[in-house]
PDB file of C-alpha atoms in Angstrom:
ATOM      1  CA  UNK J   1      97.650 124.466 105.590  1.00  0.00           C
ATOM      2  CA  UNK J   2      99.389 125.546 108.786  1.00  0.00           C
ATOM      3  CA  UNK J   3      98.170 122.418 110.565  1.00  0.00           C
ATOM      4  CA  UNK J   4      99.535 120.102 107.875  1.00  0.00           C
ATOM      5  CA  UNK J   5     102.918 121.867 107.942  1.00  0.00           C
ATOM      6  CA  UNK J   6     103.072 121.494 111.717  1.00  0.00           C
ATOM      7  CA  UNK J   7     102.040 117.855 111.475  1.00  0.00           C
ATOM      8  CA  UNK J   8     104.738 117.174 108.887  1.00  0.00           C
ATOM      9  CA  UNK J   9     107.330 118.816 111.128  1.00  0.00           C
ATOM     10  CA  UNK J  10     106.170 116.722 114.077  1.00  0.00           C
ATOM     11  CA  UNK J  11     106.336 113.517 112.029  1.00  0.00           C
ATOM     12  CA  UNK J  12     109.847 114.424 110.844  1.00  0.00           C
ATOM     13  CA  UNK J  13     110.968 114.875 114.447  1.00  0.00           C
ATOM     14  CA  UNK J  14     109.375 111.572 115.436  1.00  0.00           C
ATOM     15  CA  UNK J  15     111.111 109.807 112.553  1.00  0.00           C
ATOM     16  CA  UNK J  16     114.407 111.468 113.412  1.00  0.00           C
ATOM     17  CA  UNK J  17     114.154 110.086 116.924  1.00  0.00           C
ATOM     18  CA  UNK J  18     112.964 106.630 115.827  1.00  0.00           C
ATOM     19  CA  UNK J  19     115.957 105.890 113.579  1.00  0.00           C
ATOM     20  CA  UNK J  20     118.772 105.999 116.182  1.00  0.00           C
ATOM     21  CA  UNK J  21     116.587 104.250 118.744  1.00  0.00           C
ATOM     22  CA  UNK J  22     115.822 101.462 116.271  1.00  0.00           C
ATOM     23  CA  UNK J  23     119.534 101.074 115.549  1.00  0.00           C
ATOM     24  CA  UNK J  24     120.270 100.959 119.280  1.00  0.00           C
ATOM     25  CA  UNK J  25     117.577  98.312 119.693  1.00  0.00           C
ATOM     26  CA  UNK J  26     119.025  96.230 116.868  1.00  0.00           C
ATOM     27  CA  UNK J  27     122.465  96.436 118.462  1.00  0.00           C
ATOM     28  CA  UNK J  28     121.111  95.447 121.862  1.00  0.00           C
ATOM     29  CA  UNK J  29     119.073  92.620 120.329  1.00  0.00           C
ATOM     30  CA  UNK J  30     122.170  91.263 118.595  1.00  0.00           C
ATOM     31  CA  UNK J  31     124.184  91.507 121.810  1.00  0.00           C
ATOM     32  CA  UNK J  32     121.498  89.777 123.862  1.00  0.00           C
ATOM     33  CA  UNK J  33     121.055  87.028 121.263  1.00  0.00           C
ATOM     34  CA  UNK J  34     124.784  86.309 121.237  1.00  0.00           C
ATOM     35  CA  UNK J  35     125.055  86.299 125.023  1.00  0.00           C
ATOM     36  CA  UNK J  36     121.808  84.579 126.072  1.00  0.00           C
ATOM     37  CA  UNK J  37     120.039  82.869 123.176  1.00  0.00           C
ATOM     38  CA  UNK J  38     122.194  79.765 123.291  1.00  0.00           C
ATOM     39  CA  UNK J  39     121.417  79.085 126.929  1.00  0.00           C
ATOM     40  CA  UNK J  40     118.987  76.264 127.695  1.00  0.00           C
ATOM     41  CA  UNK J  41     115.428  77.501 127.909  1.00  0.00           C
ATOM     42  CA  UNK J  42     116.075  80.627 125.797  1.00  0.00           C
ATOM     43  CA  UNK J  43     114.240  80.052 122.513  1.00  0.00           C
ATOM     44  CA  UNK J  44     114.277  82.398 119.600  1.00  0.00           C
ATOM     45  CA  UNK J  45     116.023  83.061 116.356  1.00  0.00           C
ATOM     46  CA  UNK J  46     118.262  86.001 115.596  1.00  0.00           C
ATOM     47  CA  UNK J  47     115.566  87.576 113.418  1.00  0.00           C
ATOM     48  CA  UNK J  48     113.044  87.330 116.256  1.00  0.00           C
ATOM     49  CA  UNK J  49     115.408  88.976 118.737  1.00  0.00           C
ATOM     50  CA  UNK J  50     116.282  91.748 116.275  1.00  0.00           C
ATOM     51  CA  UNK J  51     112.647  92.381 115.357  1.00  0.00           C
ATOM     52  CA  UNK J  52     111.523  92.491 118.982  1.00  0.00           C
ATOM     53  CA  UNK J  53     114.258  94.831 120.148  1.00  0.00           C
ATOM     54  CA  UNK J  54     114.211  96.996 117.017  1.00  0.00           C
ATOM     55  CA  UNK J  55     110.447  97.541 117.178  1.00  0.00           C
ATOM     56  CA  UNK J  56     110.381  98.161 120.924  1.00  0.00           C
ATOM     57  CA  UNK J  57     113.214 100.674 120.878  1.00  0.00           C
ATOM     58  CA  UNK J  58     111.947 102.270 117.665  1.00  0.00           C
ATOM     59  CA  UNK J  59     108.561 102.803 119.308  1.00  0.00           C
ATOM     60  CA  UNK J  60     110.294 104.377 122.302  1.00  0.00           C
ATOM     61  CA  UNK J  61     112.165 106.718 119.959  1.00  0.00           C
ATOM     62  CA  UNK J  62     108.982 107.575 118.101  1.00  0.00           C
ATOM     63  CA  UNK J  63     107.210 108.433 121.357  1.00  0.00           C
ATOM     64  CA  UNK J  64     110.206 110.484 122.525  1.00  0.00           C
ATOM     65  CA  UNK J  65     110.304 112.404 119.246  1.00  0.00           C
ATOM     66  CA  UNK J  66     106.595 113.162 119.426  1.00  0.00           C
ATOM     67  CA  UNK J  67     106.962 114.213 123.035  1.00  0.00           C
ATOM     68  CA  UNK J  68     109.885 116.543 122.286  1.00  0.00           C
ATOM     69  CA  UNK J  69     108.127 118.046 119.281  1.00  0.00           C
ATOM     70  CA  UNK J  70     104.896 118.714 121.152  1.00  0.00           C
ATOM     71  CA  UNK J  71     106.745 120.106 124.160  1.00  0.00           C
ATOM     72  CA  UNK J  72     108.867 122.386 121.989  1.00  0.00           C
ATOM     73  CA  UNK J  73     105.853 123.602 120.018  1.00  0.00           C
ATOM     74  CA  UNK J  74     103.928 124.357 123.193  1.00  0.00           C
ATOM     75  CA  UNK J  75     106.753 125.938 125.194  1.00  0.00           C
ATOM     76  CA  UNK J  76     108.304 128.007 122.405  1.00  0.00           C
ATOM     77  CA  UNK J  77     105.114 129.044 120.645  1.00  0.00           C
ATOM     78  CA  UNK J  78     105.570 132.014 118.327  1.00  0.00           C
ATOM     79  CA  UNK J  79     109.348 131.704 117.996  1.00  0.00           C
ATOM     80  CA  UNK J  80     111.401 130.499 115.084  1.00  0.00           C
ATOM     81  CA  UNK J  81     113.599 127.541 115.971  1.00  0.00           C
ATOM     82  CA  UNK J  82     116.650 129.522 114.893  1.00  0.00           C
ATOM     83  CA  UNK J  83     115.881 132.121 117.604  1.00  0.00           C
ATOM     84  CA  UNK J  84     116.027 129.663 120.503  1.00  0.00           C
ATOM     85  CA  UNK J  85     119.347 129.327 122.318  1.00  0.00           C
ATOM     86  CA  UNK J  86     121.074 125.919 122.034  1.00  0.00           C
ATOM     87  CA  UNK J  87     121.159 125.413 125.807  1.00  0.00           C
ATOM     88  CA  UNK J  88     117.432 125.967 126.036  1.00  0.00           C
ATOM     89  CA  UNK J  89     116.865 123.543 123.163  1.00  0.00           C
ATOM     90  CA  UNK J  90     118.989 120.936 124.908  1.00  0.00           C
ATOM     91  CA  UNK J  91     116.939 121.415 128.068  1.00  0.00           C
ATOM     92  CA  UNK J  92     113.668 120.887 126.170  1.00  0.00           C
ATOM     93  CA  UNK J  93     115.188 117.806 124.536  1.00  0.00           C
ATOM     94  CA  UNK J  94     116.209 116.360 127.903  1.00  0.00           C
ATOM     95  CA  UNK J  95     112.790 117.024 129.430  1.00  0.00           C
ATOM     96  CA  UNK J  96     111.039 115.542 126.397  1.00  0.00           C
ATOM     97  CA  UNK J  97     113.311 112.497 126.412  1.00  0.00           C
ATOM     98  CA  UNK J  98     112.500 111.801 130.043  1.00  0.00           C
ATOM     99  CA  UNK J  99     108.784 111.642 129.245  1.00  0.00           C
ATOM    100  CA  UNK J 100     108.374 108.059 128.007  1.00  0.00           C
ATOM    101  CA  UNK J 101     110.435 106.364 130.759  1.00  0.00           C
ATOM    102  CA  UNK J 102     108.583 108.418 133.378  1.00  0.00           C
ATOM    103  CA  UNK J 103     105.270 107.437 131.806  1.00  0.00           C
ATOM    104  CA  UNK J 104     106.252 103.754 131.826  1.00  0.00           C
ATOM    105  CA  UNK J 105     107.376 104.079 135.470  1.00  0.00           C
ATOM    106  CA  UNK J 106     104.080 105.624 136.531  1.00  0.00           C
ATOM    107  CA  UNK J 107     102.148 102.938 134.665  1.00  0.00           C
ATOM    108  CA  UNK J 108     104.283 100.325 136.406  1.00  0.00           C
ATOM    109  CA  UNK J 109     103.469 101.840 139.785  1.00  0.00           C
ATOM    110  CA  UNK J 110      99.771 101.942 138.991  1.00  0.00           C
ATOM    111  CA  UNK J 111      99.641  98.334 137.827  1.00  0.00           C
ATOM    112  CA  UNK J 112     101.929  96.856 140.485  1.00  0.00           C
ATOM    113  CA  UNK J 113     105.170  96.157 138.622  1.00  0.00           C
ATOM    114  CA  UNK J 114     107.939  94.657 140.762  1.00  0.00           C
ATOM    115  CA  UNK J 115     110.595  97.001 142.122  1.00  0.00           C
ATOM    116  CA  UNK J 116     113.312  95.342 140.009  1.00  0.00           C
ATOM    117  CA  UNK J 117     112.040  97.005 136.824  1.00  0.00           C
ATOM    118  CA  UNK J 118     112.665 100.563 137.974  1.00  0.00           C
ATOM    119  CA  UNK J 119     116.480 100.536 137.889  1.00  0.00           C
ATOM    120  CA  UNK J 120     116.685  99.639 134.166  1.00  0.00           C
ATOM    121  CA  UNK J 121     113.899 102.139 133.533  1.00  0.00           C
ATOM    122  CA  UNK J 122     115.916 104.856 135.294  1.00  0.00           C
ATOM    123  CA  UNK J 123     118.928 103.982 133.138  1.00  0.00           C
ATOM    124  CA  UNK J 124     116.734 104.134 130.051  1.00  0.00           C
ATOM    125  CA  UNK J 125     115.522 107.556 131.166  1.00  0.00           C
ATOM    126  CA  UNK J 126     119.086 108.870 131.433  1.00  0.00           C
ATOM    127  CA  UNK J 127     119.998 107.521 127.991  1.00  0.00           C
ATOM    128  CA  UNK J 128     116.764 108.797 126.467  1.00  0.00           C
ATOM    129  CA  UNK J 129     117.272 112.268 127.930  1.00  0.00           C
ATOM    130  CA  UNK J 130     120.869 112.453 126.688  1.00  0.00           C
ATOM    131  CA  UNK J 131     119.968 111.223 123.203  1.00  0.00           C
ATOM    132  CA  UNK J 132     117.009 113.595 122.915  1.00  0.00           C
ATOM    133  CA  UNK J 133     119.034 116.605 124.024  1.00  0.00           C
ATOM    134  CA  UNK J 134     121.827 115.774 121.586  1.00  0.00           C
ATOM    135  CA  UNK J 135     119.457 115.030 118.710  1.00  0.00           C
ATOM    136  CA  UNK J 136     117.504 118.250 119.139  1.00  0.00           C
ATOM    137  CA  UNK J 137     120.574 120.484 119.307  1.00  0.00           C
ATOM    138  CA  UNK J 138     122.202 118.835 116.280  1.00  0.00           C
ATOM    139  CA  UNK J 139     118.985 118.942 114.249  1.00  0.00           C
ATOM    140  CA  UNK J 140     118.508 122.620 114.993  1.00  0.00           C
ATOM    141  CA  UNK J 141     122.192 123.258 114.311  1.00  0.00           C
ATOM    142  CA  UNK J 142     121.753 121.727 110.877  1.00  0.00           C
ATOM    143  CA  UNK J 143     118.629 123.828 110.297  1.00  0.00           C
ATOM    144  CA  UNK J 144     120.494 126.970 111.329  1.00  0.00           C
ATOM    145  CA  UNK J 145     123.354 126.184 108.997  1.00  0.00           C
ATOM    146  CA  UNK J 146     120.908 125.761 106.152  1.00  0.00           C
ATOM    147  CA  UNK J 147     119.194 129.035 107.078  1.00  0.00           C
ATOM    148  CA  UNK J 148     122.415 131.076 106.807  1.00  0.00           C
ATOM    149  CA  UNK J 149     122.416 133.787 104.179  1.00  0.00           C
ATOM    150  CA  UNK J 150     124.308 133.054 100.943  1.00  0.00           C
ATOM    151  CA  UNK J 151     127.292 135.257 101.861  1.00  0.00           C
ATOM    152  CA  UNK J 152     128.082 132.860 104.746  1.00  0.00           C
ATOM    153  CA  UNK J 153     128.067 129.812 102.500  1.00  0.00           C
ATOM    154  CA  UNK J 154     131.457 128.140 102.492  1.00  0.00           C
ATOM    155  CA  UNK J 155     130.948 126.987  98.923  1.00  0.00           C
ATOM    156  CA  UNK J 156     132.097 123.775  97.352  1.00  0.00           C
ATOM    157  CA  UNK J 157     135.629 122.570  97.164  1.00  0.00           C
ATOM    158  CA  UNK J 158     137.014 122.570  93.675  1.00  0.00           C
ATOM    159  CA  UNK J 159     138.255 119.348  92.152  1.00  0.00           C
ATOM    160  CA  UNK J 160     141.908 119.639  91.258  1.00  0.00           C
TER     161      UNK J 160
END
């Protein structure tokens, strides 16, 4: 039962990371289709561009979320999430977000990718680290708010 609860938590984190990355991919796909798809030699429909970018960036977000969840579970074993300081959580989020771009960079080095691919990959690493740090601290902030005792509850606003 403990394993299934941990697996559900890991899948929730992965899904939480995949959603904003998919949206970012859809936005980038739309931008690239508008700016380059009408050039000669650039085939593809809008749906194809959106599907390609949305799936690729969603997969990156999914991998980042899994990486952050596994790293957090391993590094902070035995602690409740509410006990971990926000700065430390942000650090784990940044380190976990750097994982996939670093992995892709190492694979590129091993398989002989041209040097021109590393600058966009470094930019992707910075964005991934920032998004992962922000996502983890906000998710834990929401969990902490929900975990507050009832006397701290602000209550509902009355309708006048």
